[in-house]
Amino acid sequence: LSAGPNPLTDRERHVLAAAVDGATVADIAARLHLSESTVRNYLSAAIGKTGTRNRIEAAQSARANGWL
C-alpha cells in the first residue's frame, strides 16, 4: 500500500530525524543550527501533517511511510 506523496518539507524531515532519538528541542536546535522556536515550529507542522500527537509518533509515522 502506498502512503501517498510525502507531505513533509526537507527541513521538517531533518528536524524529525533529529528527534527520533528523543533529543530535546535545545539539542535539535544546536545540532541543526536553528533557534529553539524554529525547531518547535517545524515539529508542530510535522505533527499536524502526520496526524499524530507528538514528535516521537510523528517520527515513527514518517519512518513507517518511508518519508524519513
N, CA, C and O atoms as a Tinker XYZ file with bonds, in Angstrom:
   272  protein
     1  N      0.831000   -1.184000    0.000000    73     2
     2  CA     0.000000    0.000000    0.000000    64     1     3
     3  C      0.869000    1.238000    0.000000    63     2     4     5
     4  O      1.913000    1.278000    0.652000    81     3
     5  N      0.446000    2.223000   -0.716000    73     3     6
     6  CA     1.182000    3.473000   -0.777000    64     5     7
     7  C      0.604000    4.467000    0.218000    63     6     8     9
     8  O     -0.612000    4.608000    0.348000    81     7
     9  N      1.503000    5.155000    0.919000    73     7    10
    10  CA     1.071000    6.167000    1.883000    64     9    11
    11  C      0.838000    7.492000    1.194000    63    10    12    13
    12  O      0.442000    8.463000    1.839000    81    11
    13  N      1.073000    7.550000   -0.087000    73    11    14
    14  CA     0.900000    8.785000   -0.828000    64    13    15
    15  C      2.170000    9.600000   -0.836000    63    14    16    17
    16  O      3.196000    9.181000   -0.300000    81    15
    17  N      2.098000   10.769000   -1.449000    73    15    18
    18  CA     3.290000   11.616000   -1.536000    64    17    19
    19  C      3.690000   12.149000   -0.156000    63    18    20    21
    20  O      2.860000   12.297000    0.742000    81    19
    21  N      4.939000   12.419000   -0.026000    73    19    22
    22  CA     5.490000   12.922000    1.229000    64    21    23
    23  C      5.002000   14.351000    1.476000    63    22    24    25
    24  O      5.293000   15.246000    0.683000    81    23
    25  N      4.256000   14.575000    2.580000    73    23    26
    26  CA     3.760000   15.920000    2.858000    64    25    27
    27  C      4.780000   16.805000    3.574000    63    26    28    29
    28  O      4.569000   18.009000    3.721000    81    27
    29  N      5.877000   16.211000    4.014000    73    27    30
    30  CA     6.858000   16.942000    4.814000    64    29    31
    31  C      7.873000   17.672000    3.944000    63    30    32    33
    32  O      8.293000   17.177000    2.898000    81    31
    33  N      8.259000   18.865000    4.404000    73    31    34
    34  CA     9.329000   19.589000    3.724000    64    33    35
    35  C     10.663000   18.959000    4.103000    63    34    36    37
    36  O     10.739000   18.167000    5.042000    81    35
    37  N     11.704000   19.313000    3.374000    73    35    38
    38  CA    13.038000   18.802000    3.705000    64    37    39
    39  C     13.421000   19.151000    5.129000    63    38    40    41
    40  O     13.937000   18.306000    5.859000    81    39
    41  N     13.171000   20.397000    5.533000    73    39    42
    42  CA    13.561000   20.828000    6.880000    64    41    43
    43  C     12.761000   20.089000    7.949000    63    42    44    45
    44  O     13.314000   19.717000    8.984000    81    43
    45  N     11.470000   19.871000    7.714000    73    43    46
    46  CA    10.664000   19.106000    8.679000    64    45    47
    47  C     11.190000   17.693000    8.815000    63    46    48    49
    48  O     11.226000   17.146000    9.918000    81    47
    49  N     11.596000   17.099000    7.710000    73    47    50
    50  CA    12.175000   15.749000    7.770000    64    49    51
    51  C     13.474000   15.748000    8.560000    63    50    52    53
    52  O     13.705000   14.842000    9.360000    81    51
    53  N     14.328000   16.747000    8.351000    73    51    54
    54  CA    15.594000   16.812000    9.086000    64    53    55
    55  C     15.350000   16.964000   10.588000    63    54    56    57
    56  O     16.010000   16.316000   11.400000    81    55
    57  N     14.401000   17.823000   10.945000    73    55    58
    58  CA    14.095000   18.038000   12.362000    64    57    59
    59  C     13.499000   16.771000   12.975000    63    58    60    61
    60  O     13.863000   16.400000   14.091000    81    59
    61  N     12.600000   16.108000   12.272000    73    59    62
    62  CA    12.035000   14.855000   12.788000    64    61    63
    63  C     13.102000   13.781000   12.938000    63    62    64    65
    64  O     13.116000   13.048000   13.927000    81    63
    65  N     13.990000   13.688000   11.964000    73    63    66
    66  CA    15.067000   12.695000   12.048000    64    65    67
    67  C     15.940000   12.960000   13.268000    63    66    68    69
    68  O     16.392000   12.018000   13.919000    81    67
    69  N     16.181000   14.226000   13.583000    73    67    70
    70  CA    16.986000   14.571000   14.750000    64    69    71
    71  C     16.240000   14.286000   16.047000    63    70    72    73
    72  O     16.864000   14.112000   17.093000    81    71
    73  N     14.907000   14.236000   15.989000    73    71    74
    74  CA    14.096000   13.995000   17.186000    64    73    75
    75  C     13.888000   12.514000   17.476000    63    74    76    77
    76  O     13.414000   12.161000   18.556000    81    75
    77  N     14.231000   11.650000   16.541000    73    75    78
    78  CA    13.960000   10.220000   16.685000    64    77    79
    79  C     14.589000    9.635000   17.942000    63    78    80    81
    80  O     13.987000    8.783000   18.595000    81    79
    81  N     15.781000   10.078000   18.286000    73    79    82
    82  CA    16.484000    9.504000   19.440000    64    81    83
    83  C     16.052000   10.111000   20.770000    63    82    84    85
    84  O     16.677000    9.854000   21.799000    81    83
    85  N     14.980000   10.922000   20.760000    73    83    86
    86  CA    14.484000   11.521000   21.995000    64    85    87
    87  C     15.202000   12.792000   22.395000    63    86    88    89
    88  O     15.115000   13.217000   23.547000    81    87
    89  N     15.911000   13.408000   21.458000    73    87    90
    90  CA    16.649000   14.638000   21.747000    64    89    91
    91  C     15.679000   15.750000   22.149000    63    90    92    93
    92  O     14.536000   15.788000   21.695000    81    91
    93  N     16.150000   16.642000   22.996000    73    91    94
    94  CA    15.343000   17.789000   23.394000    64    93    95
    95  C     15.324000   18.809000   22.265000    63    94    96    97
    96  O     16.113000   18.736000   21.323000    81    95
    97  N     14.404000   19.761000   22.380000    73    95    98
    98  CA    14.327000   20.831000   21.393000    64    97    99
    99  C     15.650000   21.594000   21.351000    63    98   100   101
   100  O     16.128000   21.960000   20.277000    81    99
   101  N     16.237000   21.832000   22.520000    73    99   102
   102  CA    17.524000   22.545000   22.588000    64   101   103
   103  C     18.621000   21.756000   21.875000    63   102   104   105
   104  O     19.439000   22.339000   21.163000    81   103
   105  N     18.644000   20.447000   22.060000    73   103   106
   106  CA    19.647000   19.602000   21.397000    64   105   107
   107  C     19.474000   19.634000   19.878000    63   106   108   109
   108  O     20.449000   19.746000   19.135000    81   107
   109  N     18.228000   19.533000   19.431000    73   107   110
   110  CA    17.953000   19.556000   17.994000    64   109   111
   111  C     18.360000   20.907000   17.410000    63   110   112   113
   112  O     18.983000   20.972000   16.350000    81   111
   113  N     18.004000   21.978000   18.106000    73   111   114
   114  CA    18.346000   23.321000   17.636000    64   113   115
   115  C     19.852000   23.489000   17.503000    63   114   116   117
   116  O     20.332000   24.034000   16.508000    81   115
   117  N     20.590000   23.030000   18.485000    73   115   118
   118  CA    22.053000   23.147000   18.436000    64   117   119
   119  C     22.625000   22.292000   17.306000    63   118   120   121
   120  O     23.525000   22.725000   16.586000    81   119
   121  N     22.106000   21.095000   17.159000    73   119   122
   122  CA    22.609000   20.179000   16.134000    64   121   123
   123  C     22.366000   20.711000   14.721000    63   122   124   125
   124  O     23.209000   20.553000   13.838000    81   123
   125  N     21.208000   21.343000   14.514000    73   123   126
   126  CA    20.839000   21.801000   13.176000    64   125   127
   127  C     21.083000   23.297000   12.957000    63   126   128   129
   128  O     20.770000   23.838000   11.896000    81   127
   129  N     21.640000   23.950000   13.965000    73   127   130
   130  CA    21.945000   25.389000   13.882000    64   129   131
   131  C     20.689000   26.210000   13.607000    63   130   132   133
   132  O     20.669000   27.077000   12.733000    81   131
   133  N     19.635000   25.914000   14.382000    73   131   134
   134  CA    18.370000   26.626000   14.301000    64   133   135
   135  C     18.013000   27.148000   15.681000    63   134   136   137
   136  O     18.568000   26.693000   16.681000    81   135
   137  N     17.096000   28.094000   15.745000    73   135   138
   138  CA    16.620000   28.545000   17.054000    64   137   139
   139  C     15.634000   27.509000   17.594000    63   138   140   141
   140  O     15.049000   26.736000   16.836000    81   139
   141  N     15.461000   27.509000   18.911000    73   139   142
   142  CA    14.535000   26.560000   19.523000    64   141   143
   143  C     13.109000   26.798000   19.052000    63   142   144   145
   144  O     12.361000   25.840000   18.853000    81   143
   145  N     12.717000   28.054000   18.869000    73   143   146
   146  CA    11.355000   28.332000   18.410000    64   145   147
   147  C     11.147000   27.839000   16.974000    63   146   148   149
   148  O     10.055000   27.391000   16.626000    81   147
   149  N     12.174000   27.919000   16.155000    73   147   150
   150  CA    12.077000   27.407000   14.785000    64   149   151
   151  C     11.912000   25.892000   14.804000    63   150   152   153
   152  O     11.115000   25.345000   14.041000    81   151
   153  N     12.654000   25.218000   15.664000    73   151   154
   154  CA    12.530000   23.764000   15.795000    64   153   155
   155  C     11.116000   23.414000   16.236000    63   154   156   157
   156  O     10.506000   22.499000   15.683000    81   155
   157  N     10.589000   24.126000   17.221000    73   155   158
   158  CA     9.211000   23.872000   17.679000    64   157   159
   159  C      8.209000   24.055000   16.535000    63   158   160   161
   160  O      7.274000   23.268000   16.392000    81   159
   161  N      8.409000   25.088000   15.730000    73   159   162
   162  CA     7.500000   25.329000   14.602000    64   161   163
   163  C      7.551000   24.180000   13.595000    63   162   164   165
   164  O      6.509000   23.719000   13.129000    81   163
   165  N      8.755000   23.715000   13.258000    73   163   166
   166  CA     8.885000   22.593000   12.320000    64   165   167
   167  C      8.270000   21.321000   12.898000    63   166   168   169
   168  O      7.594000   20.578000   12.187000    81   167
   169  N      8.503000   21.070000   14.184000    73   167   170
   170  CA     7.930000   19.881000   14.811000    64   169   171
   171  C      6.408000   19.963000   14.822000    63   170   172   173
   172  O      5.730000   18.975000   14.541000    81   171
   173  N      5.878000   21.123000   15.141000    73   171   174
   174  CA     4.428000   21.304000   15.163000    64   173   175
   175  C      3.829000   21.066000   13.780000    63   174   176   177
   176  O      2.795000   20.409000   13.653000    81   175
   177  N      4.468000   21.592000   12.756000    73   175   178
   178  CA     3.997000   21.394000   11.386000    64   177   179
   179  C      4.031000   19.909000   11.008000    63   178   180   181
   180  O      3.088000   19.398000   10.404000    81   179
   181  N      5.110000   19.229000   11.363000    73   179   182
   182  CA     5.246000   17.808000   11.034000    64   181   183
   183  C      4.218000   16.970000   11.783000    63   182   184   185
   184  O      3.664000   16.023000   11.225000    81   183
   185  N      3.960000   17.310000   13.033000    73   183   186
   186  CA     2.956000   16.591000   13.821000    64   185   187
   187  C      1.578000   16.771000   13.169000    63   186   188   189
   188  O      0.814000   15.814000   13.044000    81   187
   189  N      1.277000   17.980000   12.765000    73   187   190
   190  CA    -0.002000   18.235000   12.107000    64   189   191
   191  C     -0.138000   17.493000   10.790000    63   190   192   193
   192  O     -1.194000   16.933000   10.498000    81   191
   193  N      0.906000   17.486000   10.006000    73   191   194
   194  CA     0.857000   16.835000    8.693000    64   193   195
   195  C      0.767000   15.322000    8.794000    63   194   196   197
   196  O      0.182000   14.676000    7.925000    81   195
   197  N      1.347000   14.745000    9.856000    73   195   198
   198  CA     1.302000   13.289000   10.025000    64   197   199
   199  C      0.086000   12.841000   10.821000    63   198   200   201
   200  O     -0.191000   11.645000   10.903000    81   199
   201  N     -0.648000   13.791000   11.413000    73   199   202
   202  CA    -1.843000   13.449000   12.177000    64   201   203
   203  C     -1.542000   12.708000   13.454000    63   202   204   205
   204  O     -2.330000   11.868000   13.890000    81   203
   205  N     -0.410000   13.009000   14.062000    73   203   206
   206  CA    -0.004000   12.336000   15.291000    64   205   207
   207  C     -0.108000   13.285000   16.478000    63   206   208   209
   208  O     -0.460000   14.455000   16.323000    81   207
   209  N      0.207000   12.761000   17.682000    73   207   210
   210  CA     0.044000   13.560000   18.900000    64   209   211
   211  C      1.322000   14.201000   19.404000    63   210   212   213
   212  O      1.270000   15.179000   20.150000    81   211
   213  N      2.476000   13.664000   19.006000    73   211   214
   214  CA     3.740000   14.225000   19.495000    64   213   215
   215  C      4.860000   13.923000   18.498000    63   214   216   217
   216  O      4.654000   13.233000   17.499000    81   215
   217  N      6.046000   14.452000   18.791000    73   215   218
   218  CA     7.142000   14.330000   17.823000    64   217   219
   219  C      7.641000   12.907000   17.664000    63   218   220   221
   220  O      8.093000   12.534000   16.582000    81   219
   221  N      7.571000   12.108000   18.711000    73   219   222
   222  CA     8.013000   10.713000   18.605000    64   221   223
   223  C      7.071000    9.943000   17.681000    63   222   224   225
   224  O      7.521000    9.207000   16.804000    81   223
   225  N      5.757000   10.115000   17.881000    73   223   226
   226  CA     4.787000    9.467000   16.993000    64   225   227
   227  C      4.932000    9.968000   15.561000    63   226   228   229
   228  O      4.818000    9.193000   14.612000    81   227
   229  N      5.185000   11.271000   15.406000    73   227   230
   230  CA     5.351000   11.842000   14.063000    64   229   231
   231  C      6.559000   11.212000   13.370000    63   230   232   233
   232  O      6.487000   10.868000   12.190000    81   231
   233  N      7.653000   11.064000   14.090000    73   231   234
   234  CA     8.861000   10.451000   13.519000    64   233   235
   235  C      8.598000    8.989000   13.155000    63   234   236   237
   236  O      9.018000    8.524000   12.095000    81   235
   237  N      7.908000    8.274000   14.028000    73   235   238
   238  CA     7.600000    6.867000   13.748000    64   237   239
   239  C      6.681000    6.738000   12.542000    63   238   240   241
   240  O      6.875000    5.859000   11.702000    81   239
   241  N      5.694000    7.601000   12.454000    73   239   242
   242  CA     4.771000    7.579000   11.321000    64   241   243
   243  C      5.499000    7.911000   10.016000    63   242   244   245
   244  O      5.297000    7.253000    8.995000    81   243
   245  N      6.335000    8.926000   10.065000    73   243   246
   246  CA     7.092000    9.316000    8.870000    64   245   247
   247  C      8.020000    8.196000    8.426000    63   246   248   249
   248  O      8.152000    7.932000    7.231000    81   247
   249  N      8.655000    7.544000    9.373000    73   247   250
   250  CA     9.545000    6.425000    9.036000    64   249   251
   251  C      8.745000    5.256000    8.453000    63   250   252   253
   252  O      9.167000    4.638000    7.475000    81   251
   253  N      7.596000    4.956000    9.053000    73   251   254
   254  CA     6.767000    3.836000    8.576000    64   253   255
   255  C      6.250000    4.086000    7.161000    63   254   256   257
   256  O      6.067000    3.149000    6.384000    81   255
   257  N      6.015000    5.357000    6.833000    73   255   258
   258  CA     5.515000    5.696000    5.494000    64   257   259
   259  C      6.638000    5.934000    4.484000    63   258   260   261
   260  O      6.373000    6.263000    3.328000    81   259
   261  N      7.879000    5.772000    4.911000    73   259   262
   262  CA     9.002000    5.936000    4.002000    64   261   263
   263  C      9.370000    7.390000    3.741000    63   262   264   265
   264  O     10.046000    7.691000    2.757000    81   263
   265  N      8.929000    8.295000    4.616000    73   263   266
   266  CA     9.227000    9.720000    4.417000    64   265   267
   267  C     10.503000   10.153000    5.095000    63   266   268   269
   268  O     11.002000   11.243000    4.814000    81   267
   269  N     11.049000    9.341000    5.974000    73   267   270
   270  CA    12.326000    9.663000    6.637000    64   269   271
   271  C     13.407000    8.768000    6.094000    63   270   272
   272  O     14.560000    8.869000    6.513000    81   271
